[in-house]
């Protein structure tokens, strides 16, 4: 154990780091600051201050989901070049494989895992049918930017306008920089 004395108090550094790691685990899993604070019997403001102390990445985080995409490799390459942190791009065949694998509970768990991961982003770009875009906009409490690649139901891979998606990403990044300056 690594102890330090502060006045009359003896502080365990190991206990302190352990509690901080637990808070961060809750946040990474998608819990709100308020929920993590409640579970740890802390004030939400403490968690906000803690996150601000350790913050490295400034600007807005962007995620992109798209299906069914014909020019997947080209799209993924551009998304990587633009620094998009989360992508889920599927062809029609991959989409059905994703849905068809395992039991219903497995699909539910996979979908819930994706939803949890996406909660930490500022923007979600959805490349899908009109109905799927509306579904994502209804689910998420973050800015969902829809780029329609066809009317529902889409039953075959569709070409995505790579330049259009790139322009949207760059616009979102610029708006994030402007907000950070304000």
GROMACS .gro file of C-alpha atoms in nm:
model
  182
    1UNK     CA    1   0.000   0.000   0.000
    2UNK     CA    2   0.113   0.350  -0.082
    3UNK     CA    3   0.003   0.590   0.193
    4UNK     CA    4   0.044   0.964   0.228
    5UNK     CA    5  -0.033   1.188   0.521
    6UNK     CA    6  -0.228   1.512   0.475
    7UNK     CA    7  -0.265   1.678   0.813
    8UNK     CA    8  -0.445   1.431   1.036
    9UNK     CA    9  -0.563   1.218   0.743
   10UNK     CA   10  -0.386   0.913   0.604
   11UNK     CA   11  -0.469   0.863   0.235
   12UNK     CA   12  -0.429   0.538   0.044
   13UNK     CA   13  -0.319   0.622  -0.311
   14UNK     CA   14  -0.415   0.270  -0.423
   15UNK     CA   15  -0.770   0.313  -0.290
   16UNK     CA   16  -0.794   0.654  -0.455
   17UNK     CA   17  -0.677   0.527  -0.797
   18UNK     CA   18  -0.905   0.223  -0.765
   19UNK     CA   19  -1.209   0.447  -0.709
   20UNK     CA   20  -1.114   0.673  -1.000
   21UNK     CA   21  -1.078   0.369  -1.227
   22UNK     CA   22  -1.422   0.248  -1.117
   23UNK     CA   23  -1.576   0.586  -1.202
   24UNK     CA   24  -1.410   0.585  -1.544
   25UNK     CA   25  -1.526   0.227  -1.610
   26UNK     CA   26  -1.885   0.332  -1.541
   27UNK     CA   27  -1.852   0.626  -1.781
   28UNK     CA   28  -1.690   0.416  -2.056
   29UNK     CA   29  -1.977   0.167  -2.023
   30UNK     CA   30  -2.216   0.451  -2.102
   31UNK     CA   31  -2.346   0.552  -1.761
   32UNK     CA   32  -2.423   0.920  -1.727
   33UNK     CA   33  -2.221   1.131  -1.486
   34UNK     CA   34  -2.526   1.144  -1.261
   35UNK     CA   35  -2.569   0.765  -1.257
   36UNK     CA   36  -2.197   0.703  -1.197
   37UNK     CA   37  -2.204   0.959  -0.915
   38UNK     CA   38  -2.509   0.792  -0.759
   39UNK     CA   39  -2.343   0.449  -0.768
   40UNK     CA   40  -2.026   0.588  -0.610
   41UNK     CA   41  -2.212   0.812  -0.358
   42UNK     CA   42  -2.051   1.124  -0.505
   43UNK     CA   43  -2.166   1.454  -0.651
   44UNK     CA   44  -2.206   1.463  -1.028
   45UNK     CA   45  -1.993   1.778  -1.037
   46UNK     CA   46  -1.698   1.583  -0.895
   47UNK     CA   47  -1.712   1.342  -1.190
   48UNK     CA   48  -1.733   1.631  -1.433
   49UNK     CA   49  -1.425   1.793  -1.276
   50UNK     CA   50  -1.240   1.462  -1.275
   51UNK     CA   51  -1.307   1.411  -1.646
   52UNK     CA   52  -1.202   1.766  -1.725
   53UNK     CA   53  -0.872   1.712  -1.539
   54UNK     CA   54  -0.790   1.410  -1.754
   55UNK     CA   55  -0.932   1.534  -2.084
   56UNK     CA   56  -0.692   1.500  -2.376
   57UNK     CA   57  -0.924   1.513  -2.675
   58UNK     CA   58  -1.085   1.848  -2.747
   59UNK     CA   59  -1.346   1.887  -3.015
   60UNK     CA   60  -1.638   1.679  -3.115
   61UNK     CA   61  -1.634   1.303  -3.146
   62UNK     CA   62  -1.793   1.163  -3.461
   63UNK     CA   63  -1.931   0.815  -3.527
   64UNK     CA   64  -2.059   0.681  -3.861
   65UNK     CA   65  -2.300   0.395  -3.922
   66UNK     CA   66  -2.401   0.291  -4.271
   67UNK     CA   67  -2.586   0.006  -4.437
   68UNK     CA   68  -2.612  -0.142  -4.697
   69UNK     CA   69  -2.300   0.014  -4.852
   70UNK     CA   70  -2.151  -0.092  -5.186
   71UNK     CA   71  -1.828   0.113  -5.177
   72UNK     CA   72  -1.744   0.010  -4.819
   73UNK     CA   73  -1.362  -0.008  -4.856
   74UNK     CA   74  -1.338   0.340  -5.007
   75UNK     CA   75  -1.571   0.483  -4.741
   76UNK     CA   76  -1.378   0.323  -4.454
   77UNK     CA   77  -1.051   0.456  -4.591
   78UNK     CA   78  -1.185   0.811  -4.602
   79UNK     CA   79  -1.337   0.779  -4.251
   80UNK     CA   80  -1.002   0.665  -4.114
   81UNK     CA   81  -0.822   0.955  -4.286
   82UNK     CA   82  -1.073   1.198  -4.133
   83UNK     CA   83  -1.015   1.055  -3.785
   84UNK     CA   84  -1.363   0.914  -3.730
   85UNK     CA   85  -1.339   0.715  -3.406
   86UNK     CA   86  -1.627   0.471  -3.451
   87UNK     CA   87  -1.754   0.310  -3.770
   88UNK     CA   88  -2.004   0.037  -3.840
   89UNK     CA   89  -2.033   0.003  -4.218
   90UNK     CA   90  -2.209  -0.306  -4.355
   91UNK     CA   91  -2.297  -0.443  -4.696
   92UNK     CA   92  -2.639  -0.603  -4.741
   93UNK     CA   93  -2.483  -0.949  -4.700
   94UNK     CA   94  -2.299  -0.844  -4.384
   95UNK     CA   95  -2.612  -0.681  -4.247
   96UNK     CA   96  -2.809  -1.004  -4.276
   97UNK     CA   97  -2.519  -1.205  -4.132
   98UNK     CA   98  -2.504  -0.960  -3.838
   99UNK     CA   99  -2.877  -1.004  -3.776
  100UNK     CA  100  -2.883  -1.378  -3.846
  101UNK     CA  101  -2.597  -1.490  -3.621
  102UNK     CA  102  -2.684  -1.657  -3.292
  103UNK     CA  103  -2.997  -1.623  -3.084
  104UNK     CA  104  -3.225  -1.325  -3.040
  105UNK     CA  105  -3.061  -1.242  -2.708
  106UNK     CA  106  -2.719  -1.231  -2.879
  107UNK     CA  107  -2.847  -0.980  -3.136
  108UNK     CA  108  -3.009  -0.775  -2.860
  109UNK     CA  109  -2.681  -0.769  -2.666
  110UNK     CA  110  -2.482  -0.668  -2.978
  111UNK     CA  111  -2.726  -0.386  -3.054
  112UNK     CA  112  -2.723  -0.266  -2.692
  113UNK     CA  113  -2.341  -0.270  -2.695
  114UNK     CA  114  -2.336  -0.049  -3.006
  115UNK     CA  115  -2.592   0.188  -2.854
  116UNK     CA  116  -2.385   0.214  -2.536
  117UNK     CA  117  -2.067   0.290  -2.734
  118UNK     CA  118  -2.242   0.558  -2.938
  119UNK     CA  119  -2.364   0.745  -2.629
  120UNK     CA  120  -2.015   0.890  -2.584
  121UNK     CA  121  -2.015   1.067  -2.921
  122UNK     CA  122  -2.126   1.418  -3.008
  123UNK     CA  123  -2.236   1.340  -3.364
  124UNK     CA  124  -2.365   1.028  -3.533
  125UNK     CA  125  -2.374   1.023  -3.912
  126UNK     CA  126  -2.619   0.763  -4.040
  127UNK     CA  127  -2.597   0.642  -4.401
  128UNK     CA  128  -2.916   0.445  -4.448
  129UNK     CA  129  -3.277   0.449  -4.560
  130UNK     CA  130  -3.519   0.725  -4.464
  131UNK     CA  131  -3.685   0.502  -4.200
  132UNK     CA  132  -3.357   0.391  -4.042
  133UNK     CA  133  -3.238   0.752  -4.016
  134UNK     CA  134  -3.560   0.849  -3.832
  135UNK     CA  135  -3.514   0.548  -3.601
  136UNK     CA  136  -3.161   0.657  -3.507
  137UNK     CA  137  -3.278   1.016  -3.454
  138UNK     CA  138  -3.545   0.889  -3.215
  139UNK     CA  139  -3.309   0.667  -3.016
  140UNK     CA  140  -3.014   0.896  -2.955
  141UNK     CA  141  -2.981   1.210  -2.748
  142UNK     CA  142  -2.697   1.338  -2.965
  143UNK     CA  143  -2.685   1.512  -3.299
  144UNK     CA  144  -2.782   1.256  -3.566
  145UNK     CA  145  -2.700   1.362  -3.922
  146UNK     CA  146  -2.881   1.149  -4.175
  147UNK     CA  147  -2.762   1.093  -4.530
  148UNK     CA  148  -3.029   0.899  -4.714
  149UNK     CA  149  -2.893   0.638  -4.953
  150UNK     CA  150  -3.237   0.512  -5.056
  151UNK     CA  151  -3.600   0.481  -4.959
  152UNK     CA  152  -3.697   0.200  -4.723
  153UNK     CA  153  -3.676  -0.090  -4.767
  154UNK     CA  154  -3.329  -0.105  -4.922
  155UNK     CA  155  -3.255  -0.459  -5.034
  156UNK     CA  156  -2.922  -0.417  -5.215
  157UNK     CA  157  -2.592  -0.239  -5.160
  158UNK     CA  158  -2.594   0.132  -5.241
  159UNK     CA  159  -2.312   0.361  -5.345
  160UNK     CA  160  -2.236   0.630  -5.088
  161UNK     CA  161  -2.120   0.972  -5.205
  162UNK     CA  162  -1.781   0.975  -5.031
  163UNK     CA  163  -1.725   1.347  -5.092
  164UNK     CA  164  -2.063   1.436  -4.942
  165UNK     CA  165  -1.984   1.239  -4.626
  166UNK     CA  166  -1.637   1.395  -4.609
  167UNK     CA  167  -1.784   1.746  -4.634
  168UNK     CA  168  -2.031   1.671  -4.355
  169UNK     CA  169  -1.749   1.543  -4.131
  170UNK     CA  170  -1.534   1.847  -4.201
  171UNK     CA  171  -1.828   2.080  -4.132
  172UNK     CA  172  -1.895   1.909  -3.799
  173UNK     CA  173  -1.528   1.932  -3.705
  174UNK     CA  174  -1.523   2.304  -3.789
  175UNK     CA  175  -1.832   2.370  -3.578
  176UNK     CA  176  -1.664   2.186  -3.289
  177UNK     CA  177  -1.352   2.403  -3.316
  178UNK     CA  178  -1.561   2.720  -3.326
  179UNK     CA  179  -1.755   2.613  -3.014
  180UNK     CA  180  -1.431   2.532  -2.832
  181UNK     CA  181  -1.300   2.886  -2.901
  182UNK     CA  182  -1.618   3.050  -2.769
   0.00000   0.00000   0.00000
